[in-house]
N, C-alpha and C. Protein backbone atom coordinates (compact mmCIF):
# COMPACT_ATOMS: atom_id res chain seq x y z
N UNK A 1 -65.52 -6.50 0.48
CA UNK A 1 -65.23 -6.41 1.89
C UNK A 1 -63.96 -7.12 2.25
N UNK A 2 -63.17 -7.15 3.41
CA UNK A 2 -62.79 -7.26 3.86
C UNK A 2 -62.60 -9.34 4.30
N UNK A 3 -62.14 -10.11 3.89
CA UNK A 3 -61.61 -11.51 3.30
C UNK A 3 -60.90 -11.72 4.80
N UNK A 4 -61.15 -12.36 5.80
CA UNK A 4 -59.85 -12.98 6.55
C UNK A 4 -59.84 -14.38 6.47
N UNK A 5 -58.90 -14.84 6.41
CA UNK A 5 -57.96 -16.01 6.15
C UNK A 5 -58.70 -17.14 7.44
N UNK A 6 -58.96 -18.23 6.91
CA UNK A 6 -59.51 -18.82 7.96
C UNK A 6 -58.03 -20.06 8.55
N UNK A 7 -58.56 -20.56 9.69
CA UNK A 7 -57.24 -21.40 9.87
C UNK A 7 -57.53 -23.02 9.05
N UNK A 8 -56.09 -23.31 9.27
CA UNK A 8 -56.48 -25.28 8.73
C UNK A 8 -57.11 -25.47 9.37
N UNK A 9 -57.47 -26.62 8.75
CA UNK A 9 -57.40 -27.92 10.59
C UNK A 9 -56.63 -27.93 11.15
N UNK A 10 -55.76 -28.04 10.65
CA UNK A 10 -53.93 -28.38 11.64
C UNK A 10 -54.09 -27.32 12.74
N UNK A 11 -54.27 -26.10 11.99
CA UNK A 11 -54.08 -24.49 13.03
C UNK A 11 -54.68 -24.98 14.19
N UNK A 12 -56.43 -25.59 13.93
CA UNK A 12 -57.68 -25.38 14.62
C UNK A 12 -56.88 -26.55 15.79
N UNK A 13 -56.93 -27.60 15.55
CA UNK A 13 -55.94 -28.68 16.34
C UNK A 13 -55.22 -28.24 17.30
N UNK A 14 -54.26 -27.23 16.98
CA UNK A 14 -53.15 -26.84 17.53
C UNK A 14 -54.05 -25.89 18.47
N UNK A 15 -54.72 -25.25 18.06
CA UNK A 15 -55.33 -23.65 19.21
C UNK A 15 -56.10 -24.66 20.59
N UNK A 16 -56.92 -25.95 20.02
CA UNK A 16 -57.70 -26.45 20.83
C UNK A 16 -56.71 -27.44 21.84
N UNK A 17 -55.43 -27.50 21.48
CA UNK A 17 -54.05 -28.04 21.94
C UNK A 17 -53.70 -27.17 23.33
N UNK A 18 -53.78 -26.03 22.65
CA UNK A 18 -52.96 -24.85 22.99
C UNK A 18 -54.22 -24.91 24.53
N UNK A 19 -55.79 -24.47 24.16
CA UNK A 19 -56.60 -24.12 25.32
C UNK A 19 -56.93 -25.71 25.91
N UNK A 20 -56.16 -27.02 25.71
CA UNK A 20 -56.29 -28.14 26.50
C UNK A 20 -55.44 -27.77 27.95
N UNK A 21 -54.22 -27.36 26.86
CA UNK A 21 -52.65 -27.28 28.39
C UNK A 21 -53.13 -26.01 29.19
N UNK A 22 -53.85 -24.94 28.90
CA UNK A 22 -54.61 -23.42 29.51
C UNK A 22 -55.33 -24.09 30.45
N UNK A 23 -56.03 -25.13 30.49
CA UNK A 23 -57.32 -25.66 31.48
C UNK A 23 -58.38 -25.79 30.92
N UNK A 24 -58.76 -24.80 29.73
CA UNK A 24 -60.21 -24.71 29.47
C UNK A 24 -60.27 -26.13 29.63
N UNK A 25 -62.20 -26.43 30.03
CA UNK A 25 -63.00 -27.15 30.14
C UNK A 25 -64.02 -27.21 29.10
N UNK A 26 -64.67 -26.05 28.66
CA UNK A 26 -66.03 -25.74 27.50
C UNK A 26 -65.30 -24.88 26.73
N UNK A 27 -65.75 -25.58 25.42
CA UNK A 27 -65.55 -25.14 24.14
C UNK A 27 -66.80 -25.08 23.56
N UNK A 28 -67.34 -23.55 22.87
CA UNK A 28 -68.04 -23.09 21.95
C UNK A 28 -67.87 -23.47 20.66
N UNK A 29 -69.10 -24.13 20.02
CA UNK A 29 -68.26 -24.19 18.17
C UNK A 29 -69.70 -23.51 18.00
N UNK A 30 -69.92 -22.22 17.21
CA UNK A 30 -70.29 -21.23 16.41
C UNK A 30 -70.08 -21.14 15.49
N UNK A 31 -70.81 -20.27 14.68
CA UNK A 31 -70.20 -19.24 13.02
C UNK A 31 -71.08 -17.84 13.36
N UNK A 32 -72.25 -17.94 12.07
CA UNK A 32 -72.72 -18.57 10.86
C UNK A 32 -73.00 -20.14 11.46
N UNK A 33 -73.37 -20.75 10.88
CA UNK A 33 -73.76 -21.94 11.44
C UNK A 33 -72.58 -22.98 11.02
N UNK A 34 -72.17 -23.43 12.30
CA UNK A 34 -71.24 -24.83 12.78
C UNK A 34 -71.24 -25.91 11.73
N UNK A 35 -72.66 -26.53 11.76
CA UNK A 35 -72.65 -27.90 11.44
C UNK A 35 -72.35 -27.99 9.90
N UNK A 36 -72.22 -26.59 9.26
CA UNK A 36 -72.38 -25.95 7.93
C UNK A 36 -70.91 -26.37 7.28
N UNK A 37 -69.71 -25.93 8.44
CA UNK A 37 -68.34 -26.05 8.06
C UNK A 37 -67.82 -27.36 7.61
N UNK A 38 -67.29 -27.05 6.26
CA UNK A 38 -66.76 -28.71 5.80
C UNK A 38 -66.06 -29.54 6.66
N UNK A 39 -65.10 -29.06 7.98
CA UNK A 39 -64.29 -29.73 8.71
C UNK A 39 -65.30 -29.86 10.01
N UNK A 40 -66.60 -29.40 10.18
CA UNK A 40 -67.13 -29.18 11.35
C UNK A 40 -66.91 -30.96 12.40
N UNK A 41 -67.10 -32.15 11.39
CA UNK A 41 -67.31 -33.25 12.58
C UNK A 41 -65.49 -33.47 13.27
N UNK A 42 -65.24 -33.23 12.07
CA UNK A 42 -63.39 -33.56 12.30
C UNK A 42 -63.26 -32.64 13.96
N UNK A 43 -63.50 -31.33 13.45
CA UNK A 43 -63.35 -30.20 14.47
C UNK A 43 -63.72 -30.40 15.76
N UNK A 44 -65.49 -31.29 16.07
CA UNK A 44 -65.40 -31.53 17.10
C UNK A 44 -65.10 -33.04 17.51
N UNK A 45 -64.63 -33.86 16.82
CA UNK A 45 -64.09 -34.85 17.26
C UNK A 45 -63.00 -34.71 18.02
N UNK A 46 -62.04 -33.49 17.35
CA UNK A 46 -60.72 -33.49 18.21
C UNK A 46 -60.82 -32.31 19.18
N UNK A 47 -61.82 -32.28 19.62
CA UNK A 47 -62.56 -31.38 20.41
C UNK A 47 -62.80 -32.07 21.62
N UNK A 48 -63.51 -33.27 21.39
CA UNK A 48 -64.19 -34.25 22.57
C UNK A 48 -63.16 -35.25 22.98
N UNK A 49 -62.07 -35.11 21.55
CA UNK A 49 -60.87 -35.95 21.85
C UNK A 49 -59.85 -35.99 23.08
N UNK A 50 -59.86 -34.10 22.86
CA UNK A 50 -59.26 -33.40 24.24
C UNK A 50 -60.10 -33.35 25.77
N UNK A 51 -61.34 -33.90 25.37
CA UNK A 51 -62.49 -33.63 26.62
C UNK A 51 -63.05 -32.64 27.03
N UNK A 52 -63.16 -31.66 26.23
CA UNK A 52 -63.63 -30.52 25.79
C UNK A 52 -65.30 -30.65 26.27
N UNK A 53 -65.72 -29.81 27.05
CA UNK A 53 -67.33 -30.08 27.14
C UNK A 53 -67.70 -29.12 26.17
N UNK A 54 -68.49 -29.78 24.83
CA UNK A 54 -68.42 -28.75 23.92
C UNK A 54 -70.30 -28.35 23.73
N UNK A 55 -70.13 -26.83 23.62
CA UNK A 55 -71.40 -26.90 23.54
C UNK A 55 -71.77 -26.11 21.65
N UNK A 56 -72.74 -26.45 21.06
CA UNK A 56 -72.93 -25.79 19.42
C UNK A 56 -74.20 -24.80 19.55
N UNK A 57 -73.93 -23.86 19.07
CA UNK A 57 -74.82 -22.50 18.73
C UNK A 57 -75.44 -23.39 16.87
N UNK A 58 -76.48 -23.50 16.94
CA UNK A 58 -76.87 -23.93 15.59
C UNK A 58 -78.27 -23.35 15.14
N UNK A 59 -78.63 -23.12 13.81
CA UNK A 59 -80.04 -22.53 13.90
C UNK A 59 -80.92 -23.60 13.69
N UNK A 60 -80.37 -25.02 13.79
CA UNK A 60 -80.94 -26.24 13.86
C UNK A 60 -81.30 -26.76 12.41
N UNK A 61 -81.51 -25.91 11.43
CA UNK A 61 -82.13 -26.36 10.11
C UNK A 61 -81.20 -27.35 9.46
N UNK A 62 -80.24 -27.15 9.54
CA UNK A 62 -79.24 -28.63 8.68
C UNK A 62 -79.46 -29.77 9.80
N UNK A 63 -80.31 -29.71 10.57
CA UNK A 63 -80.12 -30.94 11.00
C UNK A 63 -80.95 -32.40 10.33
N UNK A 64 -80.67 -32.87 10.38
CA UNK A 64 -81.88 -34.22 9.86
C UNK A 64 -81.49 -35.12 10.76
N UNK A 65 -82.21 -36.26 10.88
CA UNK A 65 -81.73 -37.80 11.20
C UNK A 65 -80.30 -37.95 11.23
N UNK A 66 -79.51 -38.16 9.89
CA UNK A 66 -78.30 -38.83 10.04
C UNK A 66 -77.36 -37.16 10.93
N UNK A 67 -77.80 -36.03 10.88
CA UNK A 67 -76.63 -35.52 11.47
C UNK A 67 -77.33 -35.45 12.85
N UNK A 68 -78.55 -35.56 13.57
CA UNK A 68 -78.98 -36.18 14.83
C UNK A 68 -78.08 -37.32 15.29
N UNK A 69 -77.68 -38.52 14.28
CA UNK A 69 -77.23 -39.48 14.86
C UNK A 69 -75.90 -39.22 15.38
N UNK A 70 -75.44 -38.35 14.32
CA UNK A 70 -73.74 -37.71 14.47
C UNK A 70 -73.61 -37.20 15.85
N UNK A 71 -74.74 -35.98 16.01
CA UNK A 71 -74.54 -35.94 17.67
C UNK A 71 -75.01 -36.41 18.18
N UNK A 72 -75.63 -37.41 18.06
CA UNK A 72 -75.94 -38.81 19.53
C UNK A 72 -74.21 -39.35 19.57
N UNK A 73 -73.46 -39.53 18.46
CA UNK A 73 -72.53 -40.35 18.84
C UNK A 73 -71.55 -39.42 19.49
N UNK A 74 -71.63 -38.19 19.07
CA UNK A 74 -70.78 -36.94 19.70
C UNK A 74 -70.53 -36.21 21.23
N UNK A 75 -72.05 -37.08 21.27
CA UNK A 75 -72.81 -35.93 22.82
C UNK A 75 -71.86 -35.12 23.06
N UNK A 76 -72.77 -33.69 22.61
CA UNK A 76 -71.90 -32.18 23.06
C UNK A 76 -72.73 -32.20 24.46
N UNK A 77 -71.87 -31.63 25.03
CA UNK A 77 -73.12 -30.93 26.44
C UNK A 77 -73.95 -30.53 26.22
N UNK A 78 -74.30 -29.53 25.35
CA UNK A 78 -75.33 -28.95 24.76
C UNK A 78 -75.70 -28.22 23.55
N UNK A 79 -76.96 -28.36 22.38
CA UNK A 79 -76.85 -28.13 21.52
C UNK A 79 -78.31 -26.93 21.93
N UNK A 80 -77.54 -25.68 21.58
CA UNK A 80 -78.36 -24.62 21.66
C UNK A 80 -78.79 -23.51 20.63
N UNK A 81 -80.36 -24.04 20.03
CA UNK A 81 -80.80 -23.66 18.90
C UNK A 81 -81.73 -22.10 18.88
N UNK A 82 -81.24 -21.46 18.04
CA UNK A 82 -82.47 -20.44 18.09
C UNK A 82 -83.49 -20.20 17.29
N UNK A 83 -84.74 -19.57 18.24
CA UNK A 83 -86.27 -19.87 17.58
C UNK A 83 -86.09 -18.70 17.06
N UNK A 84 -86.58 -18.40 15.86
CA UNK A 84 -87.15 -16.69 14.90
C UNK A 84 -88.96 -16.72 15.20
N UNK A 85 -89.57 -17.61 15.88
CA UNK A 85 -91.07 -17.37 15.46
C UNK A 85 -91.39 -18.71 16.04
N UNK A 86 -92.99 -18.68 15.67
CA UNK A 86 -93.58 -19.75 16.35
C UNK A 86 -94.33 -20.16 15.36
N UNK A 87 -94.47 -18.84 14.05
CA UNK A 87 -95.13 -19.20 12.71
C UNK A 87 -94.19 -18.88 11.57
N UNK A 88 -94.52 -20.02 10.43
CA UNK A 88 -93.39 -20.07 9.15
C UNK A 88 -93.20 -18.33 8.83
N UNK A 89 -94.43 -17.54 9.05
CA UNK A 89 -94.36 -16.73 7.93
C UNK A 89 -92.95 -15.41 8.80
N UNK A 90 -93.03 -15.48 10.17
CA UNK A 90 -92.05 -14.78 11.00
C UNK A 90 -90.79 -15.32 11.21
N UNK A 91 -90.70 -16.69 11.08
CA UNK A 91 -89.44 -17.07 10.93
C UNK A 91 -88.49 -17.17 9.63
N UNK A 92 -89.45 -17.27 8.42
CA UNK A 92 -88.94 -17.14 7.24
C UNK A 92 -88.64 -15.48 7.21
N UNK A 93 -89.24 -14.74 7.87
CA UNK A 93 -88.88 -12.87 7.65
C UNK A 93 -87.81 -12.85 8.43
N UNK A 94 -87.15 -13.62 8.90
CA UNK A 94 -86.26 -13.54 10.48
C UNK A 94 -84.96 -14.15 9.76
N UNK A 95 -85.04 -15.49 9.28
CA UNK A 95 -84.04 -16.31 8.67
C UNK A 95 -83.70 -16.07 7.44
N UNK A 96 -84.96 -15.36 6.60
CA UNK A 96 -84.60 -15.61 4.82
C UNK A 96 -84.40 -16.56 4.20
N UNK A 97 -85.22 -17.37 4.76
CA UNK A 97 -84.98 -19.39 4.45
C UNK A 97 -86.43 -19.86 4.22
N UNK A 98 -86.66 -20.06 3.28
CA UNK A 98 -88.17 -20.40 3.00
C UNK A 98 -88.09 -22.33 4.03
N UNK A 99 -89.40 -22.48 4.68
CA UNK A 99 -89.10 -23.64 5.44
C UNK A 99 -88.23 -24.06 6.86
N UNK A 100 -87.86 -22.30 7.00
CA UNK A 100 -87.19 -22.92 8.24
C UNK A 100 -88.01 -23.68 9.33
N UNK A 101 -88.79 -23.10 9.76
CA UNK A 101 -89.46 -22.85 11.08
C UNK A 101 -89.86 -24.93 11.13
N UNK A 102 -90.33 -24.98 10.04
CA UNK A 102 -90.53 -26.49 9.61
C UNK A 102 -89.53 -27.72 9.73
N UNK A 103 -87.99 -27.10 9.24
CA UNK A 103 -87.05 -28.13 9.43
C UNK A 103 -86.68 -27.98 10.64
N UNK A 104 -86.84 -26.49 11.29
CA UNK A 104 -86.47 -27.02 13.20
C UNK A 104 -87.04 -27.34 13.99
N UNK A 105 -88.52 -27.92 13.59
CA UNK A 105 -89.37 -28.43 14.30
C UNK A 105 -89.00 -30.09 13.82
N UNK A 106 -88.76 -30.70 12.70
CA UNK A 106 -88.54 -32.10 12.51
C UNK A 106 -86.76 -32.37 13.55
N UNK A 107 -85.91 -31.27 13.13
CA UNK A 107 -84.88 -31.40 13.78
C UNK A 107 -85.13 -31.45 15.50
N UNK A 108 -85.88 -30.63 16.10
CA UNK A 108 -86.21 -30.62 17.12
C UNK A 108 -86.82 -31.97 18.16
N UNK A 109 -87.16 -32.73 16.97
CA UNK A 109 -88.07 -34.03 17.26
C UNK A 109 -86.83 -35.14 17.29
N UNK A 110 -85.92 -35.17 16.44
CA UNK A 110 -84.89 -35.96 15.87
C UNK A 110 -83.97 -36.09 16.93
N UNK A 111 -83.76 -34.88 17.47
CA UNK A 111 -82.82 -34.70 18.74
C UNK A 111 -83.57 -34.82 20.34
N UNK A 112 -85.07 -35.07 20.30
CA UNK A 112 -85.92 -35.53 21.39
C UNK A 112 -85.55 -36.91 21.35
N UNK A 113 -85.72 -37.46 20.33
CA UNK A 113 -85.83 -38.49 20.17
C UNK A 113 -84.29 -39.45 20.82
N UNK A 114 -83.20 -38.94 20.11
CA UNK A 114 -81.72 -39.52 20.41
C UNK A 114 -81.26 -38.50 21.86
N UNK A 115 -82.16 -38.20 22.49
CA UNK A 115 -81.58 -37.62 24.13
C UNK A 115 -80.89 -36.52 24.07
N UNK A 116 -80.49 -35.90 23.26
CA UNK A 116 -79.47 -34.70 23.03
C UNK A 116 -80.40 -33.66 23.93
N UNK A 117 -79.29 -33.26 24.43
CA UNK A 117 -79.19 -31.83 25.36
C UNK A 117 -79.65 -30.98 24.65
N UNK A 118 -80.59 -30.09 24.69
CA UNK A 118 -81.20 -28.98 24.00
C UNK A 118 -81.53 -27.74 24.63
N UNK A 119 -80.85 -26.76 24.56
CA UNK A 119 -81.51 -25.32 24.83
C UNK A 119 -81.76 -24.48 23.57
N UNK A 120 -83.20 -23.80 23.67
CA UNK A 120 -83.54 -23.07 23.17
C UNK A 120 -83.50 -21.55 23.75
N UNK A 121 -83.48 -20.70 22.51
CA UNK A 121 -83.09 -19.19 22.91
C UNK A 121 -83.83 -18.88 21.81
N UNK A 122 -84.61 -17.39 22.13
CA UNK A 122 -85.25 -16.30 20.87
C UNK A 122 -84.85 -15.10 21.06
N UNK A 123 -84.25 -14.37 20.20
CA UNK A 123 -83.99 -12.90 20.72
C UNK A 123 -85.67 -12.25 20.31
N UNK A 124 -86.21 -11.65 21.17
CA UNK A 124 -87.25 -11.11 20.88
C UNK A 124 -87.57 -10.11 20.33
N UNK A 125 -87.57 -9.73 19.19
CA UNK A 125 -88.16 -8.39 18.06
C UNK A 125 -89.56 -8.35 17.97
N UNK A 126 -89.52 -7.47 17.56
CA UNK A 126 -91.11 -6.52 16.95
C UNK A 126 -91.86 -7.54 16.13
N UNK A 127 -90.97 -8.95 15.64
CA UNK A 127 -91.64 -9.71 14.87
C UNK A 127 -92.22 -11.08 15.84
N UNK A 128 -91.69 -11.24 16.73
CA UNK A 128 -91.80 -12.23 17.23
C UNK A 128 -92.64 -11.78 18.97
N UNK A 129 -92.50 -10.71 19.63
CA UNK A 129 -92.86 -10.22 21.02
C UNK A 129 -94.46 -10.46 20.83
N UNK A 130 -95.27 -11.24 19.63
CA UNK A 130 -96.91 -11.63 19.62
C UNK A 130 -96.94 -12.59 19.77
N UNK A 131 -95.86 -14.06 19.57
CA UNK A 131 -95.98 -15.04 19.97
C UNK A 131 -95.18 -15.14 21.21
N UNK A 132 -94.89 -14.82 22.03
CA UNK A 132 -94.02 -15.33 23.02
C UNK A 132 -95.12 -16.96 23.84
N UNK A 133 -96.08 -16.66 23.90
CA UNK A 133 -96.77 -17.81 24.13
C UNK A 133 -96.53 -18.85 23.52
N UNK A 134 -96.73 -18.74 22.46
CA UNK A 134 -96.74 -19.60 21.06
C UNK A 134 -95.12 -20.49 21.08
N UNK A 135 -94.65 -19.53 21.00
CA UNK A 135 -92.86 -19.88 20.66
C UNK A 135 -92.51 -20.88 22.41
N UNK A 136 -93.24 -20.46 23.79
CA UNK A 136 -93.00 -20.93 24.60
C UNK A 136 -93.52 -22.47 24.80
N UNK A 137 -94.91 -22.44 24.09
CA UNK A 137 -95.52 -23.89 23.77
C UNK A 137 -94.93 -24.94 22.95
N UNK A 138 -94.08 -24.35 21.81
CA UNK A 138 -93.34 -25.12 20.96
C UNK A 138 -91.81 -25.62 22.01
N UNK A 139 -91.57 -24.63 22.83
CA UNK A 139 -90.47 -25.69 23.58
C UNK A 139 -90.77 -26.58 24.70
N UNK A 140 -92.01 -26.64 25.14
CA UNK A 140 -92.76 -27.27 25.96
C UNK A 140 -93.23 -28.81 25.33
N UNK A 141 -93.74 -28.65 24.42
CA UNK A 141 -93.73 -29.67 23.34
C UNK A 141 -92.80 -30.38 23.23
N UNK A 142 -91.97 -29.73 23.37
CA UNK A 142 -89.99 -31.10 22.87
C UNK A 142 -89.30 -31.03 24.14
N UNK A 143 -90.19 -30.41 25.51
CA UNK A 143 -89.61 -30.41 26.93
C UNK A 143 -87.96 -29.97 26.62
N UNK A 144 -87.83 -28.68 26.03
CA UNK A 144 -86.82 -28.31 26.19
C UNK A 144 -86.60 -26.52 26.74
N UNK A 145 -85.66 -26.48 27.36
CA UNK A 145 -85.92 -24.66 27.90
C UNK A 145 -85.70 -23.99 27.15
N UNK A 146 -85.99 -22.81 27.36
CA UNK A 146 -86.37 -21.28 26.34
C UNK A 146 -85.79 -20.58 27.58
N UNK A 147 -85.05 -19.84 26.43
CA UNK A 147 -84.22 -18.45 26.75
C UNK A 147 -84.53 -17.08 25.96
N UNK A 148 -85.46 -16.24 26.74
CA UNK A 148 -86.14 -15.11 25.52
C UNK A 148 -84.91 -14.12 25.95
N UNK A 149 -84.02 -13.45 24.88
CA UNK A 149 -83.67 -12.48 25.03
C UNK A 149 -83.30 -11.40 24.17
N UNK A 150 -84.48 -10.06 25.43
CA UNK A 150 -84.65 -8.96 24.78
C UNK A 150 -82.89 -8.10 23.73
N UNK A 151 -82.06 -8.46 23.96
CA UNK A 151 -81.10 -7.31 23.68
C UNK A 151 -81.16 -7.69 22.24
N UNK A 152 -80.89 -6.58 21.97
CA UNK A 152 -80.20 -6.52 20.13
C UNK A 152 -79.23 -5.54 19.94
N UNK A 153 -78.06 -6.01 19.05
CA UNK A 153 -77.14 -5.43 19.28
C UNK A 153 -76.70 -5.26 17.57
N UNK A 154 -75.86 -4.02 17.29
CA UNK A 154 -75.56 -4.15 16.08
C UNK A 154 -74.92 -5.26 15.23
N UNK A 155 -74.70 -5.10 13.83
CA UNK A 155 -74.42 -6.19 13.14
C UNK A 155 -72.67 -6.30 13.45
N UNK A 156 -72.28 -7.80 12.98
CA UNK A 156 -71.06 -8.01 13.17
C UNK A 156 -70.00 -6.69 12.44
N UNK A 157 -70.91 -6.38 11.29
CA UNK A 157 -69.79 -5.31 10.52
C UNK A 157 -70.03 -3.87 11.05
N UNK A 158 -70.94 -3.79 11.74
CA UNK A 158 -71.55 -2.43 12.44
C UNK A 158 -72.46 -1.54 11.88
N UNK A 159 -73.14 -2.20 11.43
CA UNK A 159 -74.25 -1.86 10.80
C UNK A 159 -75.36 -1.89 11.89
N UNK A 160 -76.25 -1.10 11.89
CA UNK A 160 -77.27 -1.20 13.14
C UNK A 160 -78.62 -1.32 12.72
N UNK A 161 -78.88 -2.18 11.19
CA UNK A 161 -79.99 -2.81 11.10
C UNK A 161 -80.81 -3.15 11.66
N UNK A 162 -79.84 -4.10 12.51
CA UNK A 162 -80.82 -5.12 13.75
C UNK A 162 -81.50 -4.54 14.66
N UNK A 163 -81.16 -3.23 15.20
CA UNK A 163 -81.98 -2.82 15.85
C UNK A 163 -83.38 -2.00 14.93
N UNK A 164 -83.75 -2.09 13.99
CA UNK A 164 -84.37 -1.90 13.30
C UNK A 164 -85.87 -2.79 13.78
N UNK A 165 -85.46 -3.60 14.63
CA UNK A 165 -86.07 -4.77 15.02
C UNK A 165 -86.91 -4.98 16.25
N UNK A 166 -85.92 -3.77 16.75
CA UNK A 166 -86.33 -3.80 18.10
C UNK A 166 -87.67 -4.04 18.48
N UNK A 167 -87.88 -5.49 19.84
CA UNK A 167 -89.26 -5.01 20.66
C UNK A 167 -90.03 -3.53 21.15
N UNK A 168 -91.35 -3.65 21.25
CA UNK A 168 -91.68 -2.58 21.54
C UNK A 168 -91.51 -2.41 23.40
N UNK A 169 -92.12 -1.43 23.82
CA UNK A 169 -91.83 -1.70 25.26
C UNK A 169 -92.63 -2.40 26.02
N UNK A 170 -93.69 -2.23 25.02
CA UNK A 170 -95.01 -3.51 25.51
C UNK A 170 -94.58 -4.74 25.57
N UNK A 171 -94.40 -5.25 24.51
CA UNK A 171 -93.28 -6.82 24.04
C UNK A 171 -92.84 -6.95 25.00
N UNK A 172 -91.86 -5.95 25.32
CA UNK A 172 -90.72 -6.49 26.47
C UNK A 172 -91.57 -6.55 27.96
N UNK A 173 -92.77 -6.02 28.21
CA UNK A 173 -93.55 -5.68 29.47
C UNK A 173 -94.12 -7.23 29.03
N UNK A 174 -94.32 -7.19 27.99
CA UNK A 174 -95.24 -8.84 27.90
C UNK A 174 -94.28 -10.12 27.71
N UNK A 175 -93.01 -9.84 27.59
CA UNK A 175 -92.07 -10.95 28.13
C UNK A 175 -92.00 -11.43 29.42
N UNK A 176 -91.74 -10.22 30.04
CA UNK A 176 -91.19 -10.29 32.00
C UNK A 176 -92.49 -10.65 32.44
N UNK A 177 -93.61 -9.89 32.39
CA UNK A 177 -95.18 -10.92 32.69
C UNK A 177 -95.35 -12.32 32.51
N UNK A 178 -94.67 -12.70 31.16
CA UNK A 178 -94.79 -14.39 30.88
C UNK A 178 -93.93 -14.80 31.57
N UNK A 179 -92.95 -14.61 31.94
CA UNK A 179 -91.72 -15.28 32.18
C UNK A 179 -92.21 -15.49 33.40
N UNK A 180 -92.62 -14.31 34.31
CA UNK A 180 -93.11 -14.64 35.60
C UNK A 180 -94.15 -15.05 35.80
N UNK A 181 -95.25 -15.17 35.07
CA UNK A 181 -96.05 -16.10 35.27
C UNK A 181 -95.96 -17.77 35.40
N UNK A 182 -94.35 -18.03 34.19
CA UNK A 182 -94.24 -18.74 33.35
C UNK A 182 -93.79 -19.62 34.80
N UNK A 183 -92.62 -18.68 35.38
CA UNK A 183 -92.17 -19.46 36.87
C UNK A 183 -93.18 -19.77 37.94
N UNK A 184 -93.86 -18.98 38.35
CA UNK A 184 -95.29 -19.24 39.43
C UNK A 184 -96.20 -20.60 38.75
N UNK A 185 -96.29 -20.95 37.67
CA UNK A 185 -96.83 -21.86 37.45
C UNK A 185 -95.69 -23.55 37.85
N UNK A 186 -94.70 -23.22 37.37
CA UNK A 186 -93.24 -24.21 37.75
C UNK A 186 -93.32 -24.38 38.87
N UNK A 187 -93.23 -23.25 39.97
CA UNK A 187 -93.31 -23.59 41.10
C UNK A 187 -94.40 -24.04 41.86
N UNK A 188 -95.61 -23.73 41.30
CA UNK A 188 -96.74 -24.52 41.82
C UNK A 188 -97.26 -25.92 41.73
């Protein structure tokens, strides 16, 4: 396939230079997963350096203790993780990671623990639209919000696997039911 050239640091420096003097305010750090990249703390150091309100897309599993502590000392605005399931055996079919569902529940605790900003998000498939309860109790548990969302969209290379995935229309009828139940109870 197709190889593109990634930038230095120096480059990365210079672009986050470049959108300091633009105005930006929030900076996204993404992949593939962020915390994964060999330059990732450098990256957002000179990130927060510029005052960057930075927020990280992560699937939470590299996290442990010592890189919890990293972002306690970092505080991004927000570190926003996504759920595959509410059980190992749907999140391991979701991730292809034997143990995920397990290390983002200790990570999940790690980052309760040191105050970090946390949003949670699930895109909801055919694998996951049986727990939406389940998956909603697990962010209730670490008092952090859930973001269910239905869309699926093809793959980065355009491959349309993912929709292979798709919720059923029930799923999605039994999302908008929870969700609104989920609020009438908030507000009561």
């Amino acid at each position: 396939g197709r190889r593109e050239k990634l930038l230095s640091f120096e480059e990365m420096v210079d672009v986050l230079d470049q959108l300091k003097d633009l105005g930006i305010l929030y900076l996204t750090l993404t992949g593939g997963e962020p915390l994964l990249h060999p330059r990732f703390w450098d990256i957002a150091q000179a990130a927060t350096d510029r005052s960057f309100a930075i927020r990280i897309f992560s699937n939470g599993a590299s996290i442990t203790e010592a890189v919890a502590d990293k972002l306690q000392a970092l505080m991004p605005n927000c570190l926003e993780i996504s759920i595959h399931g509410a059980k190992d055996e749907t999140a391991e079919a979701l991730t292809q990671a034997k143990g995920s569902l397990q290390k983002q529940m200790r990570a999940l605790g790690y980052l309760r623990e040191r105050g970090i900003r946390v949003f949670l998000k699930c895109v909801v498939t055919k694998l996951v639209e049986n727990q939406l309860d389940e998956i909603r109790a697990l962010a209730e548990r670490f008092e952090y919000p859930i973001y269910f969302d239905p869309v699926l969209t093809i793959s980065d290379d355009r491959q349309l696997y993912p929709l292979e995935l798709r919720s059923s229309d029930e799923g999605i009828a039994r999302l908008y039911r929870t969700t609104v139940d989920s609020i009438r109870r908030w507000n009561s």
